[in-house]
Coordinates of C-alpha atoms in Angstrom, one line a residue:
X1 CA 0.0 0.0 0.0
X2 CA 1.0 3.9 -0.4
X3 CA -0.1 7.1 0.4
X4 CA -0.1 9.2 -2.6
X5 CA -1.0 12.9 -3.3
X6 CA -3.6 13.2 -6.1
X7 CA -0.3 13.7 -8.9
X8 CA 1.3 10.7 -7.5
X9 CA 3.6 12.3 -4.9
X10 CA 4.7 10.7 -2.0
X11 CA 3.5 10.9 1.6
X12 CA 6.3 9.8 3.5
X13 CA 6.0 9.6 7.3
X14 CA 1.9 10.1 6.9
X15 CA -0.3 8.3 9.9
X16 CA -3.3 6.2 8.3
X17 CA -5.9 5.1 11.0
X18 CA -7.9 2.7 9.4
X19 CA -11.8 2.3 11.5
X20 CA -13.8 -0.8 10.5
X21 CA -17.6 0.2 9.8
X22 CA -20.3 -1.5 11.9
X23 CA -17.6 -2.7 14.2
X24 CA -15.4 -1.6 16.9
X25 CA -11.7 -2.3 15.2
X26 CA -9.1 -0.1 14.5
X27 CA -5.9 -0.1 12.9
X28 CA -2.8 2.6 12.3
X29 CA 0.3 2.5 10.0
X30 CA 3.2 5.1 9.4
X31 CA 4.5 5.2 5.8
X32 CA 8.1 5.3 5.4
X33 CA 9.9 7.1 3.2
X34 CA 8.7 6.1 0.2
X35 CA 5.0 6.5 0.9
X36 CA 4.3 2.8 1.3
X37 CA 2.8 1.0 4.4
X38 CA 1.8 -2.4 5.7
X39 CA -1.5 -3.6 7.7
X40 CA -1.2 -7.6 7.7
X41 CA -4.1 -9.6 9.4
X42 CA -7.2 -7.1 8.8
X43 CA -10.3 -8.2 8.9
X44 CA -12.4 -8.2 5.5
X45 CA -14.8 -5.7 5.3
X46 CA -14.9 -2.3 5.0
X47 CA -12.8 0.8 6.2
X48 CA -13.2 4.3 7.2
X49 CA -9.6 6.0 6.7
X50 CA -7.9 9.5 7.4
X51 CA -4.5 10.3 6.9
X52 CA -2.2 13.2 9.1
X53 CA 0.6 14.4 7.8
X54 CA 2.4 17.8 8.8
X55 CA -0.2 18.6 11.4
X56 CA -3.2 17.8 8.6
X57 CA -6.1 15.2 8.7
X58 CA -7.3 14.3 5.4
X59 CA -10.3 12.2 5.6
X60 CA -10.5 9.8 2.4
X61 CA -13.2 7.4 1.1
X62 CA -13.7 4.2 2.8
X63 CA -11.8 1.5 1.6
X64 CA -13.4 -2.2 1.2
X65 CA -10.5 -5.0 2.2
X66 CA -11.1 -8.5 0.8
X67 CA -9.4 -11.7 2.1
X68 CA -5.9 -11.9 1.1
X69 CA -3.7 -10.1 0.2
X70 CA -4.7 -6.5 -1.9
X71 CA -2.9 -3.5 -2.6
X72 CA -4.7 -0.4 -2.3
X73 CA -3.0 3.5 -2.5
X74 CA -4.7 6.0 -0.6
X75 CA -4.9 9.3 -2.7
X76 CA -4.5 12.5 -0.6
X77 CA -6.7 15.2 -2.2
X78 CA -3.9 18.5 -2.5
X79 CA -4.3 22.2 -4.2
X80 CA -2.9 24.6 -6.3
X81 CA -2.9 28.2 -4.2
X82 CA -1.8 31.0 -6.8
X83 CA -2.7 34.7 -7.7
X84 CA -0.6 37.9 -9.0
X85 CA 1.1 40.3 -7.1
X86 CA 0.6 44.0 -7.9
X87 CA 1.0 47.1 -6.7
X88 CA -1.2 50.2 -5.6
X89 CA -1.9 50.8 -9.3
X90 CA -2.9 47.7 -10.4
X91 CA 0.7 47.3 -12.1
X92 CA 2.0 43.6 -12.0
X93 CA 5.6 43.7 -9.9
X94 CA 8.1 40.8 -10.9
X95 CA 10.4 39.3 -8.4
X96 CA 8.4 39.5 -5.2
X97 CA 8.9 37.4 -2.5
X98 CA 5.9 35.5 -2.0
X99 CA 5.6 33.2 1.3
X100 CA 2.8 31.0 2.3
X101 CA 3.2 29.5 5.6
X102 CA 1.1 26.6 7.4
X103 CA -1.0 27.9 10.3
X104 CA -1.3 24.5 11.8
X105 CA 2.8 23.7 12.0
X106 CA 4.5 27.3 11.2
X107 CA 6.2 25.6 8.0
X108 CA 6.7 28.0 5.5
X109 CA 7.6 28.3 1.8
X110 CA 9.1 30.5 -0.5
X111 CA 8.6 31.8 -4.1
X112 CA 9.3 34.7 -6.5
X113 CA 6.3 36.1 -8.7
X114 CA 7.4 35.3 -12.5
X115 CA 7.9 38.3 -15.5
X116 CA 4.2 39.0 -15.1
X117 CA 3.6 38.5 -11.4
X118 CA 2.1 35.4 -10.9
X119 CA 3.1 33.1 -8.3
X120 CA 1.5 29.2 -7.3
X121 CA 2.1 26.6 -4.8
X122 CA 1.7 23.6 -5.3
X123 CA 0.8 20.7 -3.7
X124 CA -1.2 22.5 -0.8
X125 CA -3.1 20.4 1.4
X126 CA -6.5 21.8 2.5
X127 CA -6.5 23.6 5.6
X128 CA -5.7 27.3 6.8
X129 CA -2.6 29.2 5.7
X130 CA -0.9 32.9 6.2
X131 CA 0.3 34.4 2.3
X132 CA 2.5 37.2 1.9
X133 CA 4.8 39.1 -0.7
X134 CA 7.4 41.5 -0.6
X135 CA 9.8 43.8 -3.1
X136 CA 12.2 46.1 -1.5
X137 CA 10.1 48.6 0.9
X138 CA 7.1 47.7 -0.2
X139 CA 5.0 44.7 1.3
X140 CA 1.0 42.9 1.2
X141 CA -0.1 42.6 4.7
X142 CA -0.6 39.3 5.5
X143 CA -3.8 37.1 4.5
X144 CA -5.1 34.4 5.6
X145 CA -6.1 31.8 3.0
X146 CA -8.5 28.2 3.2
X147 CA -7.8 25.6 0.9
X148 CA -10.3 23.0 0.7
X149 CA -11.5 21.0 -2.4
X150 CA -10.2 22.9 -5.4
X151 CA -7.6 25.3 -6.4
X152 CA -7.7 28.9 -4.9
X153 CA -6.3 32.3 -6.3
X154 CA -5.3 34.8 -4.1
X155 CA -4.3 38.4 -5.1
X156 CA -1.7 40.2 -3.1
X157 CA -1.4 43.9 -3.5
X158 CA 1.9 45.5 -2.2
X159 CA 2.2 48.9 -0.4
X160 CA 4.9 51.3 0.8
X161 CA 6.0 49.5 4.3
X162 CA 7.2 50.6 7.6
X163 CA 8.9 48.2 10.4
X164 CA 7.7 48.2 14.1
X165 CA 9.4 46.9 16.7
X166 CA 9.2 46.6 20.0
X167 CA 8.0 44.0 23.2
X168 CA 5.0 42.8 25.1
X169 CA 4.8 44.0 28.7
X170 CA 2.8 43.5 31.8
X171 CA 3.1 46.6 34.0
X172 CA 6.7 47.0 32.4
X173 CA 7.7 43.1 32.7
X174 CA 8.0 41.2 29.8
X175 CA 4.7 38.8 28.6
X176 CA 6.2 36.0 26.3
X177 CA 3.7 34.7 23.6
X178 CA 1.2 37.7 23.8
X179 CA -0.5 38.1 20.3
X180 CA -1.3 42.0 19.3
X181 CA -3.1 43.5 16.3
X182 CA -2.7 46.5 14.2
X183 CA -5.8 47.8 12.4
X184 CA -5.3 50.4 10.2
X185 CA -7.4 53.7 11.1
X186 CA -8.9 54.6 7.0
X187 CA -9.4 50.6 6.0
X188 CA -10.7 49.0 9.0
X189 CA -10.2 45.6 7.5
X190 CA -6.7 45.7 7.0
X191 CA -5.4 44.0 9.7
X192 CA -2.3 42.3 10.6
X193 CA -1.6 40.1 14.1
X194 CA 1.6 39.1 15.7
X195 CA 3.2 37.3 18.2
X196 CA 6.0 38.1 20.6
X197 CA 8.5 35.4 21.2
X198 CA 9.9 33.8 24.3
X199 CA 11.5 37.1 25.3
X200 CA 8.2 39.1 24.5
X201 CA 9.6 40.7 21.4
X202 CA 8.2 41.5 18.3
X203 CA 8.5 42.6 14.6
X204 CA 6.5 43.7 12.0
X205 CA 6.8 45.0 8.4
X206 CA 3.2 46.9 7.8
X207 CA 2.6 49.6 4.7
X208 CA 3.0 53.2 5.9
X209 CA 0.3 55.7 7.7
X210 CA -1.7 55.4 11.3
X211 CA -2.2 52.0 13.4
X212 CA -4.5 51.3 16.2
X213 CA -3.3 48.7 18.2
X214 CA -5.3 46.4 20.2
X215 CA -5.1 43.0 22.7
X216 CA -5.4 40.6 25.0
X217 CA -4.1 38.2 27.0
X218 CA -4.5 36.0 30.4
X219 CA -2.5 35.4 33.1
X220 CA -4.6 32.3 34.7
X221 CA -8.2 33.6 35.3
X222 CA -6.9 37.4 34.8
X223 CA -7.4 39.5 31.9
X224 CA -4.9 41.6 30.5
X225 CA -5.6 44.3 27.4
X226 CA -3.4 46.5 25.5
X227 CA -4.7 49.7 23.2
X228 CA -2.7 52.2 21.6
X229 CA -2.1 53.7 17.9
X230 CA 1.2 54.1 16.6
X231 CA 2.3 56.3 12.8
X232 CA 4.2 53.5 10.5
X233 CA 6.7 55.8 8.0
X234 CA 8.2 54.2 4.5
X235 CA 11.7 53.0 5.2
X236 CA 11.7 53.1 9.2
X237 CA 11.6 51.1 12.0
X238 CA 8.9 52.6 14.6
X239 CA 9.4 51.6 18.5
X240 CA 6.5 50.6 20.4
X241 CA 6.0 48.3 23.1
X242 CA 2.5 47.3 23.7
X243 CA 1.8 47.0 27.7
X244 CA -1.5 45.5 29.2
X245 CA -2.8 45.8 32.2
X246 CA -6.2 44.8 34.0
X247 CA -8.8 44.0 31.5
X248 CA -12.6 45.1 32.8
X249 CA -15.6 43.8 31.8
X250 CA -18.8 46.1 31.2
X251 CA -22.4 45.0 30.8
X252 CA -26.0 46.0 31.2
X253 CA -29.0 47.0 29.6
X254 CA -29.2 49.0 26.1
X255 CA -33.0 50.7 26.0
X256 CA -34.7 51.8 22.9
X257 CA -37.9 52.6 22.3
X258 CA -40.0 50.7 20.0
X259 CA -41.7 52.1 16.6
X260 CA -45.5 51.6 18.5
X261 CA -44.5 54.4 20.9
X262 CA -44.4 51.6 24.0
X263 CA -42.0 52.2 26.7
X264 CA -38.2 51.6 26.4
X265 CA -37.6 47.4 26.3
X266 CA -33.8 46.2 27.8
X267 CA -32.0 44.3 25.5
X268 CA -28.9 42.5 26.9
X269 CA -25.4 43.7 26.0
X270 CA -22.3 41.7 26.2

């Protein structure tokens, strides 16, 4: 047996879990490195199977074993994810760095748009993924992509980019792992997120003009927010660290008064 991509590529070090239907048996192999496994002694009858690989479950179509000996490939079901990059105008912009990175496992690859901006990758499993591109000091803010059953295209459009830099703090002492996120102040659904590291800092390439910054975080059953805005220039490296301190929580009534002329009615806010 081997697990196989769609194209016929090889799914080395995949876990297939192997469920009988009507019955309670279960069996699991590990391909090696050429894709192919081994599950002596099953049962006849017929299978429900999934495959994980690199942090991915891929659920397949059941597979019907018959006495004896039977060789059977599972096909993993993988995507093409392409688009164009371009810039403000519309204008096509060879040679930028395009990455698309796994949100399940941090993995993350690398191409270059061609002579007329395209860009693909190829063979994308289905689940969630962050793409970006690049050229000089000019950048897309990152999106966030699903890849399920067929190919996707994805535009990125690049704009004049700052950096900012800076740490997480609680009360001025570091917060390791605290996520932030910068919404920009004219296009409220441009927004970018990041995560500080161990030491609680961070860094961030995001196009040029005025940032609200917003977050949260918990330490055990505490709540911790951040909010601040912050100017991001083309060319430079802004400073900011984002501190939190003691999240509150607000709640009660809303009254409005209904069309009929009746009294106000509560309606629950949270």
């Amino acid at each position: 047996h081997s697990a196989c991509g769609a194209r016929d590529i090889a799914g080395h070090g995949a876990t297939a879990p192997l469920a009988a239907q009507g019955y309670h048996l279960a069996e699991r192999a590990t391909t090696d490195l050429t894709g192919g496994f081994s599950l002596p002694n099953l049962t006849p009858g017929t299978y429900s199977v999934t495959v994980t690989t690199n942090g991915h479950t891929v659920p397949l179509a059941g597979l019907t074993v018959a006495a004896g000996t039977s060789t059977d490939n599972l096909g993993l079901t993988f995507q093409t994810l392409y688009g164009t990059v371009v810039d403000a105008n519309g204008t096509a912009r060879p040679g930028a760095a395009v990455a698309l990175t796994d949100a399940v496992n941090g993995t993350t690859w690398q191409t270059a748009a061609n002579a007329t901006g395209n860009f693909s990758f190829t063979p994308v499993l289905p689940g969630d993924y962050t793409l970006s591109a690049s050229l000089g000091e000019n950048a897309a803010l990152p999106t966030y992509v699903t890849v399920g059953v067929s190919a996707v295209l994805q535009n990125l459009t690049l704009l004049p980019q700052g950096r900012v830099t800076g740490s997480t703090q609680i009360y001025g002492v570091s917060l390791p792992y605290a996520t932030i996120q910068f919404q920009d102040t004219t296009q409220a659904y441009m927004v970018a997120t990041v995560t500080s590291d161990a030491s609680g800092a961070y860094s961030i390439a995001l196009p040029a003009g005025d940032w609200n910054v917003y977050g949260r975080a918990y330490q055990g059953m505490n709540l911790y927010a951040t909010l601040g805005r912050i100017t991001v220039r083309q060319g430079q490296t802004t400073a900011y660290d984002a501190d939190f301190t003691a999240g509150a929580a607000v709640s009660g009534p809303v009254n409005t008064e209904g069309p009929d002329g009746h009294p106000p009615r509560p309606r629950g806010l949270r």
